[in-house]
Amino acid sequence: MIYPKIIAHRCGGALTPENTLAGLRLAARLGCRGVEFDAMLAADGVPVLIHDETLDRTTSGRGRVADMDSASLAGVDAGGRHHPAFAVEPLPTLDGALHLCAELGLWANVEIKPSAGQEVETGRIVARHVAAASGAWLLSSFSMSALSAAAEEAQQLPRALLVGAIPEDWRQQMAETGAFALHSSARALTAEALRAVRDAGVPLACYTVNRRSDGERLLAEGVRAIFTDRPDLWLPGEM
């Protein structure tokens, strides 16, 4: 798989409300070729785009995402907390986001973001929805259980293991989940870990890199891609 070098974090980064269709549209207008977003299950099993297990931080709603069905979540404002200009921006479904990515020609990293206790179910359902959509997709997760379940559901979809600092047993964890790539924290990345992953020929992408100078350094050192909240710092031809 060919990674876009610059990937807009949570759809559009800090420039738009996170995990929204508005973010995808802005990312495409900026010239991004790749985006990343989070998928979690509503109470009725429909995957929706949100990072937190609760609605409180990013939306007009309150309470746990897993306790509300997708019809109720569709009425939540996911944009006004970011800026009044985005008021009434809906909380999107995964299907809606994948459809728009395909329409805009965006590669997408779908992070499987399970609520507590729903790791296996979320991995399977998200993988099923992604496999049914036409486009260039990558699945990732911090949850090994979710990633393994995704592999069982849709073996053909490429997968990346998400970690903070790269653990000593990263090879074993990748083998257990069938991951072909590793995504790690840029802040926690050491020269030794980078060298080991690079020498093993494993694609490495780092989050969340919001200074251009840091991104240029990481790419020069062999990191395959960076996730950023500031895709506007890069020109279209550089992404």
XYZ file of N, CA and C in Angstrom:
717
model
N 0.837 -1.200 0.000
C 0.000 0.000 0.000
C 0.866 1.241 0.000
N 0.491 2.219 -0.806
C 1.191 3.504 -0.858
C 0.488 4.487 0.067
N 1.189 4.941 1.089
C 0.634 5.930 2.010
C 0.729 7.338 1.414
N -0.310 8.153 1.551
C -0.101 9.589 1.354
C 0.858 10.072 2.444
N 1.758 10.980 2.120
C 2.731 11.429 3.111
C 2.083 12.220 4.239
N 1.096 13.055 3.887
C 0.452 13.936 4.855
C -1.000 13.509 4.996
N -1.405 13.118 6.204
C -2.749 12.615 6.439
C -3.461 13.542 7.418
N -4.609 14.058 7.001
C -5.381 14.971 7.849
C -5.998 14.198 9.012
N -5.620 14.571 10.220
C -6.029 13.883 11.444
C -7.482 14.197 11.773
N -8.273 13.167 12.027
C -9.690 13.301 12.362
C -10.434 14.113 11.312
N -10.183 13.817 10.097
C -10.810 14.384 8.885
C -10.115 15.638 8.400
N -10.197 16.730 9.138
C -9.631 17.980 8.650
C -8.642 18.619 9.585
N -8.291 17.910 10.638
C -7.358 18.476 11.597
C -8.014 19.534 12.458
N -7.241 20.523 12.860
C -7.731 21.576 13.745
C -8.528 22.635 12.996
N -8.610 22.521 11.682
C -9.223 23.574 10.870
C -10.735 23.477 10.817
N -11.272 22.312 11.154
C -12.711 22.078 11.111
C -13.111 21.252 12.329
N -14.403 21.087 12.579
C -14.809 20.169 13.645
C -14.297 18.760 13.337
N -13.753 18.090 14.330
C -13.162 16.778 14.083
C -14.214 15.741 13.720
N -13.798 14.788 12.904
C -14.650 13.669 12.509
C -15.974 14.124 11.884
N -15.891 15.060 10.953
C -17.086 15.538 10.259
C -16.868 15.531 8.752
N -17.983 15.572 8.026
C -17.902 15.660 6.575
C -17.317 16.996 6.141
N -17.536 18.039 6.939
C -16.932 19.344 6.637
C -15.419 19.227 6.624
N -14.880 18.424 7.531
C -13.437 18.204 7.560
C -12.941 17.511 6.316
N -13.677 16.520 5.853
C -13.279 15.814 4.628
C -13.272 16.755 3.434
N -14.292 17.582 3.358
C -14.375 18.509 2.210
C -13.229 19.514 2.236
N -12.899 20.025 3.422
C -11.791 20.984 3.501
C -10.466 20.297 3.196
N -10.281 19.103 3.704
C -9.039 18.369 3.424
C -8.844 18.216 1.921
N -9.901 17.880 1.215
C -9.805 17.724 -0.238
C -9.490 19.061 -0.911
N -10.099 20.133 -0.433
C -9.836 21.456 -1.033
C -8.397 21.890 -0.807
N -7.813 21.488 0.318
C -6.415 21.841 0.608
C -5.431 21.018 -0.206
N -5.920 19.980 -0.856
C -5.038 19.131 -1.651
C -4.591 17.870 -0.950
N -5.194 17.567 0.229
C -4.851 16.325 0.920
C -5.245 15.133 0.066
N -4.417 14.113 0.089
C -4.767 12.850 -0.573
C -5.255 11.818 0.429
N -4.957 12.038 1.723
C -5.334 11.072 2.734
C -5.914 11.723 3.974
N -6.855 11.021 4.606
C -7.482 11.483 5.837
C -7.556 10.322 6.818
N -7.763 10.659 8.088
C -7.943 9.655 9.132
C -9.154 10.053 9.953
N -9.943 9.055 10.377
C -11.070 9.346 11.268
C -11.398 8.127 12.114
N -12.202 8.359 13.166
C -12.519 7.344 14.161
C -13.930 6.807 13.954
N -14.102 5.496 14.110
C -15.413 4.875 13.957
C -15.782 4.102 15.216
N -16.969 4.433 15.769
C -17.487 3.814 16.994
C -18.925 3.384 16.745
N -19.397 2.403 17.482
C -20.748 1.897 17.275
C -21.777 2.658 18.101
N -22.890 3.014 17.441
C -24.063 3.509 18.148
C -24.772 2.315 18.793
N -25.813 2.585 19.562
C -26.507 1.525 20.282
C -27.123 0.490 19.350
N -27.491 0.902 18.136
C -28.100 -0.030 17.184
C -27.078 -0.680 16.260
N -25.791 -0.528 16.577
C -24.746 -1.190 15.815
C -24.286 -0.457 14.576
N -24.771 0.752 14.365
C -24.353 1.542 13.204
C -23.061 2.286 13.552
N -22.001 2.152 12.749
C -20.758 2.882 13.040
C -20.907 4.373 12.703
N -20.487 5.223 13.648
C -20.518 6.669 13.452
C -19.123 7.226 13.711
N -18.875 8.441 13.223
C -17.563 9.061 13.370
C -17.505 9.888 14.645
N -16.740 9.420 15.611
C -16.503 10.173 16.843
C -15.305 9.558 17.553
N -14.569 10.369 18.271
C -13.363 9.904 18.963
C -13.645 9.444 20.380
N -14.406 10.250 21.132
C -14.641 9.961 22.543
C -15.807 8.996 22.721
N -15.829 8.302 23.854
C -16.960 7.432 24.158
C -18.209 8.228 24.525
N -18.029 9.501 24.872
C -19.169 10.359 25.186
C -19.254 11.495 24.177
N -20.431 12.089 24.091
C -20.686 13.164 23.136
C -20.235 14.524 23.644
N -19.966 14.645 24.928
C -19.872 15.937 25.596
C -18.832 16.894 25.029
N -17.635 16.404 24.715
C -16.542 17.314 24.326
C -16.748 17.950 22.960
N -17.245 17.191 22.005
C -17.238 17.668 20.614
C -18.607 17.989 20.038
N -19.681 17.669 20.744
C -21.011 17.857 20.164
C -21.946 18.587 21.133
N -23.150 18.836 20.654
C -24.180 19.454 21.495
C -24.863 18.437 22.394
N -24.548 17.153 22.222
C -25.185 16.093 22.984
C -24.487 15.798 24.295
N -25.083 14.909 25.040
C -24.527 14.469 26.321
C -24.696 12.961 26.426
N -23.794 12.319 27.130
C -23.925 10.901 27.387
C -23.076 10.043 26.479
N -23.209 8.719 26.677
C -22.386 7.751 25.963
C -22.926 7.494 24.556
N -22.028 7.444 23.593
C -22.390 7.138 22.213
C -23.066 5.772 22.143
N -22.560 4.809 22.897
C -23.071 3.439 22.856
C -24.485 3.319 23.405
N -24.972 4.369 24.077
C -26.322 4.332 24.648
C -27.360 4.994 23.755
N -26.938 5.559 22.612
C -27.863 6.257 21.722
C -27.873 5.588 20.356
N -29.070 5.485 19.748
C -29.122 4.887 18.424
C -28.707 5.896 17.370
N -28.466 5.415 16.164
C -27.928 6.274 15.105
C -28.900 7.361 14.694
N -30.211 7.105 14.789
C -31.196 8.130 14.443
C -31.112 9.305 15.414
N -30.926 9.015 16.689
C -30.779 10.079 17.682
C -29.470 10.832 17.479
N -28.409 10.103 17.181
C -27.108 10.748 16.978
C -27.109 11.639 15.746
N -27.935 11.313 14.760
C -27.995 12.119 13.543
C -28.487 13.536 13.822
N -29.206 13.718 14.936
C -29.708 15.034 15.278
C -28.777 15.858 16.149
N -27.616 15.301 16.465
C -26.638 16.005 17.309
C -25.817 16.961 16.456
N -25.537 18.153 16.979
C -24.674 19.118 16.283
C -23.222 18.808 16.615
N -22.457 18.416 15.610
C -21.053 18.054 15.817
C -20.106 19.183 15.407
N -20.659 20.382 15.107
C -19.804 21.445 14.614
C -19.758 22.710 15.436
N -20.847 23.040 16.118
C -20.938 24.323 16.799
C -19.931 24.531 17.902
N -19.509 23.464 18.560
C -18.517 23.625 19.633
C -17.156 24.038 19.081
N -16.893 23.678 17.830
C -15.636 24.075 17.204
C -15.669 25.553 16.834
N -16.757 25.963 16.179
C -16.940 27.358 15.787
C -18.388 27.527 15.332
N -18.999 28.683 15.641
C -20.390 28.898 15.221
C -20.598 28.748 13.719
N -19.560 28.971 12.931
C -19.692 28.843 11.479
C -20.033 27.417 11.070
N -19.747 26.445 11.948
C -20.015 25.046 11.631
C -21.247 24.510 12.368
N -22.041 25.397 12.939
C -23.222 24.957 13.683
C -24.126 24.110 12.788
N -24.733 23.110 13.385
C -25.644 22.176 12.725
C -24.906 21.228 11.778
N -23.600 21.102 11.935
C -22.854 20.085 11.198
C -23.197 18.729 11.804
N -23.709 17.801 11.027
C -24.160 16.529 11.618
C -23.014 15.624 12.022
N -23.316 14.731 12.943
C -22.387 13.666 13.304
C -22.566 12.565 12.253
N -21.548 12.302 11.446
C -21.741 11.411 10.287
C -21.681 9.934 10.626
N -22.299 9.149 9.777
C -22.110 7.697 9.838
C -20.829 7.343 9.100
N -20.299 6.171 9.397
C -19.118 5.686 8.681
C -19.440 5.529 7.199
N -20.607 5.003 6.880
C -20.976 4.820 5.478
C -20.983 6.149 4.737
N -21.523 7.188 5.393
C -21.553 8.503 4.756
C -20.167 9.058 4.521
N -19.263 8.850 5.472
C -17.893 9.342 5.331
C -17.153 8.594 4.229
N -17.329 7.281 4.175
C -16.663 6.500 3.129
C -17.170 6.887 1.750
N -18.456 7.120 1.637
C -19.032 7.529 0.354
C -18.439 8.865 -0.097
N -18.331 9.816 0.846
C -17.781 11.126 0.484
C -16.296 11.012 0.144
N -15.545 10.198 0.875
C -14.128 9.997 0.552
C -13.969 9.469 -0.871
N -14.793 8.505 -1.232
C -14.725 7.953 -2.582
C -15.060 9.021 -3.616
N -16.041 9.836 -3.315
C -16.448 10.910 -4.226
C -15.341 11.935 -4.403
N -14.621 12.224 -3.311
C -13.558 13.238 -3.335
C -12.201 12.659 -3.726
N -12.117 11.349 -3.867
C -10.853 10.713 -4.208
C -9.867 10.667 -3.057
N -10.368 10.557 -1.819
C -9.523 10.548 -0.637
C -9.233 9.128 -0.169
N -7.964 8.815 0.054
C -7.555 7.612 0.775
C -7.939 7.819 2.235
N -8.397 6.773 2.924
C -8.828 6.963 4.307
C -8.299 5.877 5.226
N -7.765 6.308 6.355
C -7.409 5.437 7.465
C -8.575 5.468 8.452
N -9.273 4.353 8.573
C -10.402 4.254 9.498
C -9.888 3.646 10.798
N -9.856 4.464 11.852
C -9.441 3.942 13.150
C -10.641 3.304 13.845
N -10.527 2.043 14.191
C -11.569 1.340 14.931
C -11.470 1.793 16.384
N -12.524 2.468 16.854
C -12.506 3.091 18.178
C -13.639 2.505 19.021
N -13.415 1.347 19.632
C -14.510 0.697 20.354
C -14.804 1.335 21.706
N -16.096 1.367 22.073
C -16.454 1.664 23.453
C -15.988 0.503 24.315
N -15.816 0.743 25.591
C -15.333 -0.298 26.503
C -16.219 -1.535 26.424
N -15.592 -2.691 26.231
C -16.313 -3.944 26.173
C -16.856 -4.305 24.809
N -16.664 -3.439 23.813
C -17.202 -3.691 22.480
C -16.101 -3.859 21.428
N -14.941 -4.298 21.868
C -13.789 -4.361 20.973
C -14.020 -5.296 19.783
N -14.427 -6.519 20.048
C -14.590 -7.503 18.978
C -15.740 -7.127 18.054
N -16.879 -6.746 18.640
C -18.039 -6.364 17.836
C -17.721 -5.170 16.946
N -17.046 -4.174 17.503
C -16.716 -2.980 16.722
C -15.756 -3.315 15.591
N -14.755 -4.134 15.876
C -13.814 -4.527 14.833
C -14.503 -5.213 13.680
N -15.405 -6.142 13.993
C -16.100 -6.880 12.935
C -17.021 -5.976 12.116
N -17.822 -5.155 12.798
C -18.814 -4.351 12.082
C -18.149 -3.259 11.253
N -17.145 -2.597 11.820
C -16.451 -1.564 11.053
C -15.796 -2.173 9.818
N -15.134 -3.301 9.981
C -14.489 -3.958 8.836
C -15.522 -4.329 7.770
N -16.686 -4.794 8.197
C -17.737 -5.184 7.252
C -18.192 -3.974 6.435
N -18.384 -2.839 7.093
C -18.828 -1.632 6.385
C -17.737 -1.125 5.447
N -16.497 -1.135 5.897
C -15.406 -0.643 5.054
C -15.224 -1.554 3.840
N -15.305 -2.858 4.054
C -15.125 -3.799 2.948
C -16.205 -3.646 1.888
N -17.386 -3.182 2.299
C -18.499 -3.032 1.364
C -18.421 -1.739 0.560
N -17.520 -0.837 0.943
C -17.402 0.453 0.258
C -16.262 0.409 -0.750
N -16.451 1.086 -1.846
C -15.430 1.147 -2.892
C -14.487 2.310 -2.627
N -13.190 2.009 -2.506
C -12.225 3.064 -2.260
C -10.912 2.504 -1.751
N -10.004 3.395 -1.374
C -8.686 3.023 -0.855
C -8.697 3.189 0.654
N -8.729 2.051 1.375
C -8.931 2.102 2.819
C -7.834 1.371 3.577
N -7.623 1.831 4.810
C -6.727 1.177 5.762
C -7.426 1.171 7.113
N -7.423 0.038 7.812
C -7.965 -0.054 9.162
C -6.824 0.030 10.168
N -7.082 0.685 11.302
C -6.098 0.704 12.382
C -6.828 0.693 13.712
N -6.115 0.316 14.772
C -6.703 0.354 16.110
C -5.627 0.171 17.164
N -5.873 0.772 18.335
C -5.050 0.485 19.505
C -5.435 -0.868 20.098
N -6.642 -1.325 19.803
C -7.153 -2.573 20.364
C -6.752 -3.758 19.500
N -5.928 -4.645 20.051
C -5.534 -5.835 19.305
C -6.736 -6.739 19.058
N -7.660 -6.787 20.008
C -8.858 -7.601 19.838
C -9.699 -7.094 18.682
N -9.865 -5.768 18.596
C -10.645 -5.180 17.514
C -9.976 -5.415 16.163
N -8.659 -5.285 16.133
C -7.934 -5.451 14.873
C -7.966 -6.910 14.413
N -7.857 -7.832 15.353
C -7.929 -9.247 15.009
C -9.322 -9.614 14.514
N -10.350 -9.048 15.137
C -11.722 -9.304 14.693
C -11.950 -8.736 13.294
N -11.370 -7.582 13.024
C -11.474 -6.992 11.690
C -10.818 -7.892 10.655
N -9.695 -8.499 11.021
C -8.998 -9.397 10.101
C -9.849 -10.620 9.787
N -10.545 -11.143 10.787
C -11.410 -12.289 10.564
C -12.580 -11.945 9.655
N -13.084 -10.714 9.794
C -14.242 -10.289 9.006
C -13.862 -9.937 7.577
N -12.722 -9.288 7.389
C -12.334 -8.814 6.054
C -10.817 -8.885 5.926
N -10.324 -10.074 5.703
C -8.887 -10.322 5.629
C -8.205 -9.480 4.564
N -8.956 -9.112 3.512
C -8.366 -8.391 2.386
C -8.036 -6.932 2.699
N -8.603 -6.391 3.774
C -8.348 -4.993 4.106
C -7.006 -4.849 4.820
N -6.139 -3.949 4.369
C -4.865 -3.737 5.067
C -5.099 -3.149 6.453
N -4.231 -3.522 7.396
C -4.405 -3.113 8.781
C -3.087 -2.598 9.365
N -3.224 -1.631 10.285
C -2.056 -1.095 10.986
C -2.324 -1.149 12.481
N -1.308 -1.513 13.234
C -1.406 -1.536 14.691
C -1.038 -0.162 15.234
N -1.914 0.388 16.070
C -1.689 1.686 16.695
C -1.077 1.500 18.074
N -0.015 2.243 18.352
C 0.634 2.193 19.663
C 1.013 3.609 20.075
N 1.371 3.755 21.344
C 1.951 5.016 21.790
C 3.436 4.942 21.502
N 4.217 4.616 22.531
C 5.623 4.281 22.302
C 5.670 2.884 21.682
N 6.606 2.652 20.793
C 6.725 1.345 20.153
C 7.229 0.329 21.175
N 6.447 -0.719 21.460
C 6.856 -1.683 22.490
C 7.936 -2.630 21.984
N 8.609 -3.280 22.909
C 9.675 -4.203 22.522
C 9.137 -5.380 21.711
N 7.886 -5.781 21.980
C 7.315 -6.943 21.279
C 6.439 -6.522 20.100
N 6.790 -5.426 19.443
C 5.943 -4.922 18.363
C 5.810 -5.926 17.222
N 6.868 -6.686 16.965
C 6.786 -7.694 15.901
C 5.731 -8.758 16.232
N 5.718 -9.202 17.477
C 4.756 -10.220 17.896
C 3.329 -9.673 17.820
N 3.135 -8.429 18.293
C 1.797 -7.836 18.255
C 1.305 -7.679 16.821
N 2.184 -7.291 15.919
C 1.789 -7.177 14.521
C 1.428 -8.534 13.938
N 2.196 -9.551 14.288
C 1.917 -10.890 13.778
C 0.576 -11.401 14.288
N 0.269 -11.122 15.552
C -0.980 -11.597 16.140
C -2.204 -10.937 15.517
N -2.060 -9.709 15.056
C -3.195 -8.985 14.473
C -3.190 -8.998 12.947
N -2.140 -9.531 12.356
C -2.035 -9.522 10.904
C -1.806 -8.139 10.340
N -1.259 -7.248 11.152
C -0.996 -5.882 10.697
C 0.239 -5.854 9.804
N 0.190 -4.998 8.786
C 1.350 -4.867 7.907
C 2.125 -3.594 8.211
N 1.500 -2.672 8.989
C 2.122 -1.373 9.273
C 1.947 -1.032 10.745
N 2.732 -0.058 11.195
C 2.734 0.372 12.585
C 2.499 1.883 12.617
N 1.604 2.336 13.491
C 1.360 3.763 13.697
C 1.710 4.094 15.142
N 2.603 5.046 15.345
C 3.062 5.343 16.698
C 3.070 6.840 16.961
N 3.195 7.179 18.226
C 3.302 8.575 18.633
C 4.649 9.135 18.196
N 4.610 10.281 17.537
C 5.860 10.931 17.141
C 6.651 11.367 18.371
N 5.935 11.818 19.385
C 6.603 12.313 20.588
C 7.354 11.207 21.309
N 6.815 9.985 21.268
C 7.428 8.876 21.999
C 8.422 8.080 21.152
N 8.585 8.467 19.891
C 9.449 7.701 18.994
C 10.918 7.905 19.326
N 11.654 6.821 19.475
C 13.097 6.892 19.706
C 13.833 6.534 18.425
N 15.073 6.964 18.343
C 15.891 6.657 17.172
C 16.082 5.149 17.025
N 16.219 4.449 18.150
C 16.430 3.010 18.113
C 15.202 2.281 17.567
N 14.023 2.694 18.034
C 12.788 2.048 17.570
C 12.555 2.340 16.094
N 12.789 3.580 15.696
C 12.620 3.939 14.292
C 13.549 3.107 13.412
N 14.782 2.959 13.832
C 15.756 2.197 13.046
C 15.323 0.733 12.926
N 14.831 0.158 14.020
C 14.433 -1.251 14.002
C 13.249 -1.484 13.068
N 12.259 -0.598 13.139
C 11.073 -0.745 12.284
C 11.441 -0.511 10.826
N 12.230 0.512 10.593
C 12.637 0.830 9.222
C 13.465 -0.296 8.620
N 14.412 -0.838 9.400
C 15.267 -1.905 8.891
C 14.484 -3.192 8.620
N 13.355 -3.354 9.325
C 12.511 -4.527 9.102
C 11.612 -4.359 7.878
N 11.639 -3.171 7.273
C 10.823 -2.921 6.092
C 9.350 -2.713 6.393
N 9.044 -2.378 7.652
C 7.652 -2.173 8.058
C 7.286 -0.691 7.907
N 6.203 -0.381 7.204
C 5.784 1.023 7.089
C 5.433 1.595 8.469
N 5.944 2.789 8.759
C 5.692 3.462 10.024
C 5.093 4.831 9.750
N 3.951 5.119 10.388
C 3.332 6.439 10.310
C 3.240 6.998 11.718
N 3.411 8.311 11.869
C 3.465 8.923 13.200
C 2.400 9.992 13.386
N 1.845 10.033 14.587
C 0.856 11.042 14.981
C 1.398 11.812 16.185
N 0.871 12.948 16.531
C 0.179 13.919 15.698
C 1.185 15.044 15.512
N 1.605 15.277 14.277
C 2.748 16.133 13.963
C 2.228 17.456 13.417
N 2.330 18.515 14.233
C 1.708 19.789 13.871
C 2.692 20.910 13.555
N 3.972 20.572 13.496
C 4.975 21.534 13.027
C 5.610 20.981 11.764
N 5.671 21.800 10.745
C 6.202 21.341 9.467
C 7.641 20.839 9.611
N 8.429 21.522 10.402
C 9.830 21.117 10.552
C 9.937 19.709 11.136
N 9.054 19.379 12.078
C 9.059 18.032 12.653
C 8.657 17.000 11.606
N 7.645 17.356 10.808
C 7.204 16.442 9.759
C 8.287 16.197 8.726
N 8.973 17.246 8.314
C 10.046 17.102 7.326
C 11.158 16.211 7.869
N 11.485 16.384 9.148
C 12.551 15.568 9.754
C 12.147 14.098 9.791
N 10.935 13.814 10.234
C 10.484 12.430 10.337
C 10.442 11.750 8.967
N 9.941 12.457 7.980
C 9.884 11.882 6.634
C 11.289 11.622 6.092
N 12.207 12.535 6.378
C 13.590 12.357 5.926
C 14.256 11.176 6.618
N 13.805 10.856 7.838
C 14.396 9.753 8.599
C 13.786 8.400 8.244
N 12.798 8.415 7.369
C 12.237 7.150 6.917
C 10.835 6.843 7.367
N 10.195 7.757 8.117
C 8.786 7.575 8.458
C 7.971 7.695 7.179
N 7.019 6.784 6.998
C 6.281 6.728 5.736
C 5.257 7.849 5.602
N 4.624 8.236 6.726
C 3.568 9.245 6.675
C 3.415 9.882 8.043
N 2.815 11.064 8.070
C 2.505 11.718 9.338
C 1.034 12.097 9.367
N 0.456 12.003 10.551
C -0.891 12.490 10.793
C -0.775 13.889 11.389
N -1.554 14.832 10.862
C -1.410 16.213 11.308
C -2.754 16.923 11.441
N -2.823 17.826 12.422
C -3.975 18.719 12.559
C -3.817 19.957 11.692
N -2.659 20.110 11.058
C -2.376 21.312 10.268
C -1.980 20.958 8.830
N -2.875 20.356 8.077
C -2.544 20.052 6.680
C -2.347 21.304 5.843
N -2.795 22.443 6.345
C -2.635 23.698 5.603
C -1.184 24.163 5.555
N -0.303 23.538 6.355
C 1.115 23.903 6.324
C 1.855 23.277 5.145
N 1.154 22.426 4.390
C 1.774 21.720 3.270
C 1.070 22.111 1.973
N 1.829 22.168 0.898
C 1.251 22.472 -0.397
C 0.670 21.214 -1.008
N -0.347 21.354 -1.884
C -0.981 20.169 -2.472
C 0.000 19.176 -3.086
N 0.996 19.654 -3.788
C 1.948 18.750 -4.440
C 2.870 18.036 -3.471
N 2.889 18.454 -2.206
C 3.762 17.842 -1.209
C 3.068 16.727 -0.429
N 1.774 16.565 -0.660
C 1.007 15.621 0.145
C 0.886 14.253 -0.501
